[in-house]
Tab-separated table of N, CA and C in Angstrom:
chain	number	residue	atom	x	y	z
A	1097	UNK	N	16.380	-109.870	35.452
A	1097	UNK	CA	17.720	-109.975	36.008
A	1097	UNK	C	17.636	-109.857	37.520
A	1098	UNK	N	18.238	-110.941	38.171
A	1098	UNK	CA	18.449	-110.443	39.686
A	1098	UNK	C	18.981	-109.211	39.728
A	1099	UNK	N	18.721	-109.029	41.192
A	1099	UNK	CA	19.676	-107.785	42.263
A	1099	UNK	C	20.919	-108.565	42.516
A	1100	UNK	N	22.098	-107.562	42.150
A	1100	UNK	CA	23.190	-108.359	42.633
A	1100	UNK	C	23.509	-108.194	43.571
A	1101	UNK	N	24.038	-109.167	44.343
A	1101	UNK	CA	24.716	-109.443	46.076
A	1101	UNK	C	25.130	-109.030	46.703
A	1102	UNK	N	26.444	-107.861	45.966
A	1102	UNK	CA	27.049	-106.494	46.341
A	1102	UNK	C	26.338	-105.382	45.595
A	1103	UNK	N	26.650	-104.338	46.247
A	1103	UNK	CA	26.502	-103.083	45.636
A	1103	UNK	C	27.858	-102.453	46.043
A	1104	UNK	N	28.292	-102.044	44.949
A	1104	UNK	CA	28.802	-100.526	45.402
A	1104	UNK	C	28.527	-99.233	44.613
A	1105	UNK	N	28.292	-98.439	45.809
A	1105	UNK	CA	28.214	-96.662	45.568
A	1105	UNK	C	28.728	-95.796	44.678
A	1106	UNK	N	29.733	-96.483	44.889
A	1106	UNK	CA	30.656	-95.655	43.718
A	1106	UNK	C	30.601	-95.322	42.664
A	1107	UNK	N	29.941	-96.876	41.903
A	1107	UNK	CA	30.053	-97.150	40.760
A	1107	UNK	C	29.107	-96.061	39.585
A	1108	UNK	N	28.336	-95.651	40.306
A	1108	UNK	CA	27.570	-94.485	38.987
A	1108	UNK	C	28.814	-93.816	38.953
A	1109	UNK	N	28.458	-92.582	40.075
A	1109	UNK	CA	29.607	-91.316	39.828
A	1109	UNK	C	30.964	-91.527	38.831
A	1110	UNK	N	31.682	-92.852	39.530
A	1110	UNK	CA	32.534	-93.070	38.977
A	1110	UNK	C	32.467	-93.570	37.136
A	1111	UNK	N	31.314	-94.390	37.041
A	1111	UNK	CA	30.955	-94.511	35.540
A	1111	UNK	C	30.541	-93.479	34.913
A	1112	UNK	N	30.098	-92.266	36.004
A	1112	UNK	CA	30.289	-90.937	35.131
A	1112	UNK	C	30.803	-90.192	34.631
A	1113	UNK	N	32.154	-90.093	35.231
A	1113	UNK	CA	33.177	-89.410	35.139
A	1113	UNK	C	34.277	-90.574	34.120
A	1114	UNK	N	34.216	-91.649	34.152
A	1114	UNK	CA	35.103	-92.736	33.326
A	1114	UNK	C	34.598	-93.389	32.400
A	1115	UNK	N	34.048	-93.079	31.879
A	1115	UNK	CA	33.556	-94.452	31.036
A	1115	UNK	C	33.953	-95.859	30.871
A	1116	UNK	N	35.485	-95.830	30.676
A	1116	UNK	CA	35.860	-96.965	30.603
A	1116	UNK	C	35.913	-97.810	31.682
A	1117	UNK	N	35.616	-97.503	32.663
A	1117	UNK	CA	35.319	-98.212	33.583
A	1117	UNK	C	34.160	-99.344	33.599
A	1118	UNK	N	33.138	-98.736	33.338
A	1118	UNK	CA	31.896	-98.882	33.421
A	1118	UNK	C	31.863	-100.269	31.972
A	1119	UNK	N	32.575	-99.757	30.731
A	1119	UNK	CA	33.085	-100.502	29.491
A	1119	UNK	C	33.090	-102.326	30.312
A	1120	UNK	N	34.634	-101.628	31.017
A	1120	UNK	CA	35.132	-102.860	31.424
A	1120	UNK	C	34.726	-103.637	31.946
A	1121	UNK	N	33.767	-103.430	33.128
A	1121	UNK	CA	32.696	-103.834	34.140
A	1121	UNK	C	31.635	-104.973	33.189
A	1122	UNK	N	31.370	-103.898	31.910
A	1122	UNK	CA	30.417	-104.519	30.883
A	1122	UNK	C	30.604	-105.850	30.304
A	1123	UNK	N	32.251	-105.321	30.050
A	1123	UNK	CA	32.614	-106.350	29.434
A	1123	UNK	C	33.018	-107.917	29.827
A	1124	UNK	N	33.326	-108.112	30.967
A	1124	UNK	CA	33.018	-108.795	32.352
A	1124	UNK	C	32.032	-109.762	32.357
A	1125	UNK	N	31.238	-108.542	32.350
A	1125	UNK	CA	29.413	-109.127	32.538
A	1125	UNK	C	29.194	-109.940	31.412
A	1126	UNK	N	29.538	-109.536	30.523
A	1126	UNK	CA	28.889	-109.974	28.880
A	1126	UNK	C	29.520	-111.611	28.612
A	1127	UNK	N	30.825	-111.924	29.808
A	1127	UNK	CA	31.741	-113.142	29.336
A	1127	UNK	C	30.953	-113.967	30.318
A	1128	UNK	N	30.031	-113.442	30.644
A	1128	UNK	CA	29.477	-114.575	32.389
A	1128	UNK	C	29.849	-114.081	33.654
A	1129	UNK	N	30.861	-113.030	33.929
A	1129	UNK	CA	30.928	-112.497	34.910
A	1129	UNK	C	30.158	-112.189	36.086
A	1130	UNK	N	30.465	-112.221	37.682
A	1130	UNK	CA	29.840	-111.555	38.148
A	1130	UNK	C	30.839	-110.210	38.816
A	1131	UNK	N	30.405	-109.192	37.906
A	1131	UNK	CA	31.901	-107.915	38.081
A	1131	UNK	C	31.295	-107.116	38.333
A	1132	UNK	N	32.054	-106.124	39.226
A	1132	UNK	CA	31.852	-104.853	39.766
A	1132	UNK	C	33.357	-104.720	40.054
A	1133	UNK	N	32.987	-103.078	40.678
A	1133	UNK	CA	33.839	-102.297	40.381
A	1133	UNK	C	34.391	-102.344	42.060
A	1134	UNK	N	35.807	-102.397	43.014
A	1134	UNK	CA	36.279	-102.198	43.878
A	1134	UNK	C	36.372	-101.007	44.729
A	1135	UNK	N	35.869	-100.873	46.049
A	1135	UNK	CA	36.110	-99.430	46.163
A	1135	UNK	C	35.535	-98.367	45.645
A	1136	UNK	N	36.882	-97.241	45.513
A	1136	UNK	CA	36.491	-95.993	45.170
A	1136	UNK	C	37.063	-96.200	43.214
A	1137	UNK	N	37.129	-97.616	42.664
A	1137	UNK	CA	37.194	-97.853	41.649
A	1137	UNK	C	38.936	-98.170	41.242
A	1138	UNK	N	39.652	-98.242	41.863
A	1138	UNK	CA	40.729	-99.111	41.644
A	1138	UNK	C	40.954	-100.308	40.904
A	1139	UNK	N	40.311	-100.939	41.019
A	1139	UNK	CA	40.004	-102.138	40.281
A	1139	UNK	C	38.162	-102.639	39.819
A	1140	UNK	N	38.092	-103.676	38.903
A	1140	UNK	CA	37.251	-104.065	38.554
A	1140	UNK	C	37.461	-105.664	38.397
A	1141	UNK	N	36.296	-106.294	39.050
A	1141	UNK	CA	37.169	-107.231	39.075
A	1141	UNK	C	35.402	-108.567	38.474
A	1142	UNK	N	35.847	-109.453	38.119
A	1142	UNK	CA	34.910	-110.358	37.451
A	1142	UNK	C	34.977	-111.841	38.376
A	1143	UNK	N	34.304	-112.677	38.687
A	1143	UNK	CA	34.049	-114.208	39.216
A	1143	UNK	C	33.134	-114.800	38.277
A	1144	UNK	N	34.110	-115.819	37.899
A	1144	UNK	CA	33.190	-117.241	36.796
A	1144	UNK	C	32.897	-118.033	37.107
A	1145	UNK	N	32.026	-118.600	37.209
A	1145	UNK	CA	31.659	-119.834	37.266
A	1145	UNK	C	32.477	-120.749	36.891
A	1146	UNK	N	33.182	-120.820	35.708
A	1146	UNK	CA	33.435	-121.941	35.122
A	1146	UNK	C	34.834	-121.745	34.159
A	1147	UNK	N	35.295	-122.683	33.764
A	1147	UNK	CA	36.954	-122.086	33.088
A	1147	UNK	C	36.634	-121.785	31.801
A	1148	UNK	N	35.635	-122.741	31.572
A	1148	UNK	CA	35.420	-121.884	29.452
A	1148	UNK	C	35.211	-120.465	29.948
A	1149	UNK	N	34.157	-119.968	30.665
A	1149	UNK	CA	33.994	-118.388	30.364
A	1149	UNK	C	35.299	-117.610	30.845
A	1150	UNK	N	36.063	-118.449	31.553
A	1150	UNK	CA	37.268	-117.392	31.815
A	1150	UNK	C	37.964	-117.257	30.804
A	1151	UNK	N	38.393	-118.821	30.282
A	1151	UNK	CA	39.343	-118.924	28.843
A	1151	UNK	C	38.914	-117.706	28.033
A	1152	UNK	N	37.282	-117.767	27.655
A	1152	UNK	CA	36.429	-117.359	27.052
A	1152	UNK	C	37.091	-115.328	26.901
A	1153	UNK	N	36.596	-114.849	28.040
A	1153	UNK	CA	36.899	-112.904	28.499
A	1153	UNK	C	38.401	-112.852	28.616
A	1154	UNK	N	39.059	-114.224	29.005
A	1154	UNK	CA	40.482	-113.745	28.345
A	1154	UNK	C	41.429	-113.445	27.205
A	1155	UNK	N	41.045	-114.390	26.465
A	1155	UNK	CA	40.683	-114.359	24.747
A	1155	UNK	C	40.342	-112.709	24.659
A	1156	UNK	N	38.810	-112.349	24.762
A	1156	UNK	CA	38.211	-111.209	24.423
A	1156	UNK	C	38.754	-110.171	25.147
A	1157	UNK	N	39.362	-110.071	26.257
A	1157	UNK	CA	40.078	-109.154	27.089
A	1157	UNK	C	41.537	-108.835	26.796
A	1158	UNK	N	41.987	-109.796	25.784
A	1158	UNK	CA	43.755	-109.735	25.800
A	1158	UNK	C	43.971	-108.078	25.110
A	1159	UNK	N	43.256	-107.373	24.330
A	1159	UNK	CA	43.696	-106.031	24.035
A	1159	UNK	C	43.667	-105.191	25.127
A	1160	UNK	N	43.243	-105.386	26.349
A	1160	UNK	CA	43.191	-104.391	27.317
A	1160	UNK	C	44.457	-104.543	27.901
A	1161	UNK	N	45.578	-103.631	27.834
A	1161	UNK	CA	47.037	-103.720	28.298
A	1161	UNK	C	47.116	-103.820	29.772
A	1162	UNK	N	46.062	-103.470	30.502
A	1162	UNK	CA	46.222	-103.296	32.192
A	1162	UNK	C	45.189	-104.628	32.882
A	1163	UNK	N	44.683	-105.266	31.790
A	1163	UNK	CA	43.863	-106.672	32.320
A	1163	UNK	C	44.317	-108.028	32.618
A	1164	UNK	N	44.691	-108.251	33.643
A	1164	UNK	CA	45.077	-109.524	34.169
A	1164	UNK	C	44.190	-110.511	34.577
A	1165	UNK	N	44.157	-111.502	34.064
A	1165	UNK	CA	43.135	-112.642	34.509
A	1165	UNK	C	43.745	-113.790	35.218
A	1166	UNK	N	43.355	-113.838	35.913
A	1166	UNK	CA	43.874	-114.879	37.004
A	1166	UNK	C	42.721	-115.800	37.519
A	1167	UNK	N	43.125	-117.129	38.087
A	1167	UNK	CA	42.631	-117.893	38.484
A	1167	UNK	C	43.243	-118.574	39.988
A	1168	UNK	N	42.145	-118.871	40.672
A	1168	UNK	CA	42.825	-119.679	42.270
A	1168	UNK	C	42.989	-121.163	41.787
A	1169	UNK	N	44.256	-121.567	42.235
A	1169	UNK	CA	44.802	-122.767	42.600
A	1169	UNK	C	45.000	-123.362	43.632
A	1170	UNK	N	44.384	-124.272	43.948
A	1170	UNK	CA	45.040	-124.713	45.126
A	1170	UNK	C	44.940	-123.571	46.904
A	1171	UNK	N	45.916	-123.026	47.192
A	1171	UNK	CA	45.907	-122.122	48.143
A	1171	UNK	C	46.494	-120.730	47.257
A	1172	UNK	N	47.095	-121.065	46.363
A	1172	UNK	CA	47.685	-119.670	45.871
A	1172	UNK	C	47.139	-118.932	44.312
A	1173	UNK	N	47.720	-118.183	44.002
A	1173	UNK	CA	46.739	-117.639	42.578
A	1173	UNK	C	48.142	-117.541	41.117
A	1174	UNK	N	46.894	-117.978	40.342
A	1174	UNK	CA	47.819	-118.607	38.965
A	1174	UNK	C	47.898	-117.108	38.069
A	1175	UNK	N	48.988	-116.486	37.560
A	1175	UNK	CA	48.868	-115.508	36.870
A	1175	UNK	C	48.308	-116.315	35.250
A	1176	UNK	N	47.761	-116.070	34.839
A	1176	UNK	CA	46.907	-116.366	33.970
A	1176	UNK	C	46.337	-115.922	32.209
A	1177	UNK	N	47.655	-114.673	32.228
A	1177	UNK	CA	47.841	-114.028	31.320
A	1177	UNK	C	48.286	-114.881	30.081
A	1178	UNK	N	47.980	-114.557	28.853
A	1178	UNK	CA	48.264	-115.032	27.562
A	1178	UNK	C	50.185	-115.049	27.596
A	1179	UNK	N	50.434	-116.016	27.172
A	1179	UNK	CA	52.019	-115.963	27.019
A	1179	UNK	C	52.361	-115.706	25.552
């Protein structure tokens, strides 16, 4: 596996103390993601390559009540949530 591009610091301590954090991050990863965690862990956030794997972790992500998936359009951003 490569080294990924960012690092952040945070992310042990904080996967120590949260688990689900660290879950979510996983779960990210596992759809094709390239995810990490924001900050001091506010958010977690994932970049796809491609729209199947987004379709894809949104599908598999829709039980997480606080997960929004979104996509860029154009200049502005598409809320992207299951209707």
């Amino acid at each position: 596996e490569a080294a990924p591009a960012a690092v952040n610091s945070f992310e042990e301590p904080v996967f120590a103390a949260h688990r689900a954090v660290r879950e979510l991050r996983d779960r990210l990863r596992a759809h094709g993601a390239a995810a990490m965690m924001t900050g001091s862990g506010s958010t977690v956030f994932g970049v796809f390559q491609d729209a199947e794997a987004l379709a894809a972790a949104r599908s598999a992500m829709s039980d997480q009540p606080f997960v929004v998936v979104t996509s860029f359009a154009g200049c502005g951003v598409v809320d992207a949530r299951p209707s």
